[in-house]
Short mmCIF file of C-alpha atoms and ligand atoms in Angstrom, two decimals:
data_model
loop_
_atom_site.label_atom_id
_atom_site.label_comp_id
_atom_site.label_asym_id
_atom_site.label_seq_id
_atom_site.Cartn_x
_atom_site.Cartn_y
_atom_site.Cartn_z
CA MET A 1 124.61 49.42 -16.60
CA ARG A 2 121.05 50.40 -17.39
CA ILE A 3 118.88 49.36 -14.52
CA VAL A 4 115.25 49.67 -13.52
CA LEU A 5 114.61 49.41 -9.79
CA VAL A 6 111.22 48.13 -8.65
CA GLY A 7 109.79 47.27 -5.26
CA PRO A 8 106.79 47.97 -3.08
CA PRO A 9 106.57 51.07 -0.92
CA GLY A 10 108.58 50.40 2.23
CA ALA A 11 111.19 48.19 0.55
CA GLY A 12 113.78 50.94 0.94
CA LYS A 13 113.89 51.56 -2.78
CA GLY A 14 114.85 55.24 -2.58
CA THR A 15 117.69 54.57 -0.15
CA GLN A 16 119.06 51.69 -2.21
CA ALA A 17 118.71 53.67 -5.44
CA VAL A 18 120.99 56.42 -4.15
CA ARG A 19 123.57 53.93 -2.85
CA LEU A 20 123.57 51.71 -5.93
CA ALA A 21 123.84 54.64 -8.33
CA GLU A 22 126.84 55.92 -6.39
CA LYS A 23 128.58 52.52 -6.33
CA LEU A 24 127.87 51.88 -10.00
CA ARG A 25 128.76 55.48 -10.98
CA ILE A 26 125.57 56.04 -12.91
CA PRO A 27 122.94 58.75 -12.41
CA HIS A 28 119.97 57.98 -10.21
CA ILE A 29 116.88 59.05 -12.13
CA SER A 30 113.83 59.21 -9.89
CA THR A 31 110.43 60.38 -11.04
CA GLY A 32 110.12 62.50 -7.89
CA ASP A 33 113.31 64.40 -8.80
CA LEU A 34 112.27 64.66 -12.46
CA PHE A 35 108.95 66.23 -11.50
CA ARG A 36 110.56 68.66 -9.07
CA ALA A 37 113.29 69.65 -11.55
CA ASN A 38 110.91 70.15 -14.47
CA ILE A 39 108.45 72.11 -12.36
CA SER A 40 111.08 74.39 -10.84
CA ARG A 41 112.72 75.00 -14.25
CA GLN A 42 109.22 75.60 -15.67
CA THR A 43 109.76 73.38 -18.69
CA GLU A 44 106.76 72.70 -20.91
CA LEU A 45 106.44 69.23 -19.40
CA GLY A 46 106.86 70.65 -15.93
CA LYS A 47 104.06 73.16 -16.46
CA LEU A 48 101.86 70.42 -17.86
CA ALA A 49 102.60 68.11 -14.93
CA LYS A 50 101.88 70.88 -12.46
CA SER A 51 98.50 71.63 -14.03
CA TYR A 52 97.44 68.02 -13.46
CA MET A 53 98.85 67.90 -9.94
CA ASP A 54 97.23 71.21 -8.96
CA ALA A 55 93.90 69.81 -10.09
CA GLY A 56 94.51 66.74 -7.94
CA ASN A 57 94.85 64.45 -10.96
CA LEU A 58 97.45 61.88 -11.89
CA VAL A 59 100.08 63.07 -14.32
CA PRO A 60 99.52 61.22 -17.62
CA ASP A 61 102.09 58.64 -18.70
CA GLU A 62 103.16 60.66 -21.76
CA VAL A 63 104.30 63.53 -19.53
CA THR A 64 106.34 61.26 -17.26
CA ILE A 65 107.79 59.44 -20.25
CA GLY A 66 108.79 62.75 -21.85
CA MET A 67 110.64 63.86 -18.72
CA ALA A 68 112.40 60.50 -18.43
CA LYS A 69 113.42 60.67 -22.10
CA ASP A 70 114.92 64.17 -21.68
CA ARG A 71 116.83 63.02 -18.63
CA MET A 72 118.16 59.81 -20.20
CA GLU A 73 119.51 61.87 -23.10
CA GLN A 74 121.77 63.92 -20.82
CA PRO A 75 125.50 63.17 -21.30
CA ASP A 76 125.95 61.72 -17.80
CA ALA A 77 123.46 58.97 -18.65
CA ALA A 78 125.33 57.86 -21.77
CA ASN A 79 126.86 54.84 -20.07
CA GLY A 80 124.00 53.87 -17.88
CA PHE A 81 121.38 54.97 -15.40
CA LEU A 82 119.27 53.67 -12.60
CA LEU A 83 115.56 54.36 -12.97
CA ASP A 84 113.55 54.69 -9.76
CA GLY A 85 109.79 55.10 -9.91
CA PHE A 86 109.68 54.75 -13.67
CA PRO A 87 108.27 52.72 -15.35
CA ARG A 88 105.42 52.26 -12.87
CA ASN A 89 103.00 50.40 -15.13
CA VAL A 90 103.12 48.20 -18.23
CA ALA A 91 102.22 51.07 -20.58
CA GLN A 92 105.25 53.03 -19.32
CA ALA A 93 107.46 49.94 -19.61
CA GLU A 94 106.40 49.52 -23.24
CA ALA A 95 107.08 53.19 -23.89
CA LEU A 96 110.52 52.86 -22.29
CA ASP A 97 111.29 49.90 -24.56
CA ARG A 98 110.38 51.99 -27.59
CA LEU A 99 112.59 54.86 -26.40
CA LEU A 100 115.55 52.55 -25.82
CA GLN A 101 115.02 50.87 -29.19
CA GLU A 102 115.15 54.26 -30.91
CA GLU A 103 118.50 54.89 -29.24
CA ASN A 104 119.63 51.37 -30.02
CA ILE A 105 120.31 50.55 -26.38
CA ARG A 106 118.76 48.07 -24.00
CA LEU A 107 118.23 47.51 -20.31
CA ASP A 108 120.71 45.28 -18.49
CA ALA A 109 118.63 44.39 -15.47
CA VAL A 110 115.42 45.00 -13.58
CA LEU A 111 116.21 44.78 -9.90
CA ASP A 112 113.19 43.66 -7.91
CA LEU A 113 113.39 44.45 -4.18
CA GLU A 114 111.17 41.98 -2.41
CA ALA A 115 109.55 42.67 0.94
CA PRO A 116 106.81 40.77 2.79
CA GLU A 117 103.66 42.84 3.03
CA ASP A 118 103.34 42.77 6.83
CA GLU A 119 106.94 43.86 7.16
CA VAL A 120 106.35 46.76 4.76
CA VAL A 121 103.37 47.93 6.77
CA LYS A 122 105.36 47.67 10.00
CA ARG A 123 108.28 49.58 8.50
CA ILE A 124 106.23 52.45 7.17
CA ALA A 125 103.56 52.75 9.84
CA GLY A 126 106.26 52.85 12.54
CA ARG A 127 108.08 55.76 10.94
CA ARG A 128 108.21 59.01 12.92
CA ILE A 129 109.46 62.28 11.46
CA CYS A 130 110.70 65.41 13.20
CA ARG A 131 108.59 68.53 12.73
CA ASN A 132 111.74 70.68 12.60
CA ASP A 133 113.65 68.67 9.99
CA SER A 134 112.23 65.87 7.85
CA SER A 135 115.67 64.26 7.62
CA HIS A 136 115.43 63.40 11.33
CA VAL A 137 113.65 60.08 10.92
CA PHE A 138 112.97 57.48 13.62
CA HIS A 139 111.09 54.22 13.87
CA VAL A 140 109.11 53.06 16.90
CA THR A 141 110.64 49.56 16.65
CA TYR A 142 113.82 49.70 14.60
CA ASN A 143 115.22 53.10 15.51
CA ALA A 144 113.33 54.42 18.51
CA SER A 145 114.06 57.88 19.82
CA ARG A 146 115.37 57.95 23.40
CA GLU A 147 112.22 59.69 24.57
CA GLU A 148 108.93 58.78 22.91
CA GLY A 149 107.72 61.48 20.52
CA VAL A 150 110.86 63.62 20.90
CA CYS A 151 113.62 64.01 18.30
CA ASP A 152 117.05 62.87 19.56
CA VAL A 153 118.80 65.34 17.28
CA CYS A 154 117.02 68.61 18.00
CA GLY A 155 114.31 67.92 20.59
CA GLY A 156 111.55 68.59 18.04
CA GLU A 157 108.20 66.84 18.10
CA LEU A 158 107.99 63.54 16.22
CA TYR A 159 104.88 62.76 14.21
CA GLN A 160 103.52 60.22 11.75
CA ARG A 161 102.94 61.55 8.23
CA ASP A 162 99.44 60.95 6.83
CA ASP A 163 101.07 58.99 4.01
CA ASP A 164 102.53 56.60 6.55
CA SER A 165 99.32 55.54 8.28
CA GLU A 166 98.53 51.83 8.01
CA ASP A 167 95.42 52.44 5.87
CA THR A 168 97.34 54.57 3.40
CA VAL A 169 100.16 52.03 3.25
CA ARG A 170 97.69 49.20 2.50
CA LYS A 171 96.16 51.32 -0.27
CA ARG A 172 99.58 52.13 -1.74
CA LEU A 173 100.40 48.41 -1.68
CA GLU A 174 97.18 47.64 -3.55
CA VAL A 175 98.11 50.17 -6.22
CA TYR A 176 101.57 48.62 -6.40
CA HIS A 177 100.15 45.10 -6.83
CA SER A 178 97.66 46.10 -9.50
CA GLN A 179 99.71 48.68 -11.45
CA THR A 180 103.42 48.12 -10.94
CA GLU A 181 103.83 44.43 -10.18
CA PRO A 182 102.71 43.42 -13.69
CA ILE A 183 105.88 45.04 -15.07
CA ILE A 184 107.88 42.36 -13.28
CA ASP A 185 106.19 39.69 -15.43
CA TYR A 186 106.64 41.93 -18.45
CA TYR A 187 110.40 42.08 -17.83
CA LYS A 188 110.62 38.42 -16.80
CA ALA A 189 109.55 37.59 -20.34
CA GLN A 190 112.67 39.48 -21.44
CA GLY A 191 114.85 37.61 -18.97
CA LEU A 192 115.82 40.81 -17.17
CA VAL A 193 114.51 40.38 -13.64
CA VAL A 194 116.89 39.97 -10.70
CA THR A 195 115.03 39.49 -7.42
CA ILE A 196 116.61 40.09 -4.04
CA SER A 197 115.25 40.35 -0.53
CA SER A 198 115.17 43.87 0.88
CA MET A 199 115.20 42.57 4.45
CA GLY A 200 118.09 43.28 6.78
CA PRO A 201 120.46 46.20 7.35
CA VAL A 202 120.73 48.78 4.57
CA ASP A 203 124.41 47.96 3.89
CA GLU A 204 123.69 44.26 3.54
CA VAL A 205 120.89 44.90 1.07
CA THR A 206 123.18 47.13 -1.01
CA GLN A 207 125.87 44.42 -1.10
CA ARG A 208 123.26 41.79 -1.97
CA ALA A 209 122.00 43.96 -4.83
CA LEU A 210 125.50 44.68 -6.16
CA GLY A 211 126.37 40.98 -6.03
CA ALA A 212 123.20 40.02 -7.89
CA LEU A 213 123.74 42.70 -10.53
CA LYS A 214 127.36 41.64 -11.02
CA ARG A 215 126.33 38.00 -11.55
CA GLU A 216 123.64 39.13 -13.98
CA ASP A 217 126.15 41.28 -15.88
CA ALA A 218 128.71 38.45 -16.03
CA ALA A 219 126.06 36.05 -17.35
CA ARG A 220 125.49 38.23 -20.40
ZN1 LIG B 301 114.72 66.95 14.84
#
């Protein structure tokens, strides 16, 4: 299956992307990974992206699109892929359509992870990360450490990343509403959008997503 995953920050998109890609046996293509890989391999696109990032500017769509194209042409993506973080605006969605048309393939579904705004803010702003290891993640409400501010795993100090402050989250949500949400309407016009709630335990959300994708696939 060829899937685009969309959802606001805090909907657990990254987590679900990894799990869904594994279950569906397709590569998970995230823009974050694409940027890191291209920059560390010092590809032309990577160098270009880095020059924008170093100057504190947004990487232009053409650069992101180029990286996504290269990645989708790898052999492991021949039978499908799950795109995460791309497309992030209508211009990128149109570019993706053109790329797929050139290859004579099409998307099967756009999975829209829905999350109420207040819940998203609560989820992100409550996140606490260990200074020793960023994979030690807690949440003041949903996954509290035994002792406040102290990592259960290694005893390190827990802190809130700047990105996770309520103000930053609200700003990221605004960007999502204005830039990314319009692609949902864009894909609705193509009959591709499958919307599921991202509320509840991670496993349940994965099962919900797989069920919805299976029904969508069967309906084709
Ligand atoms: Zn720790």
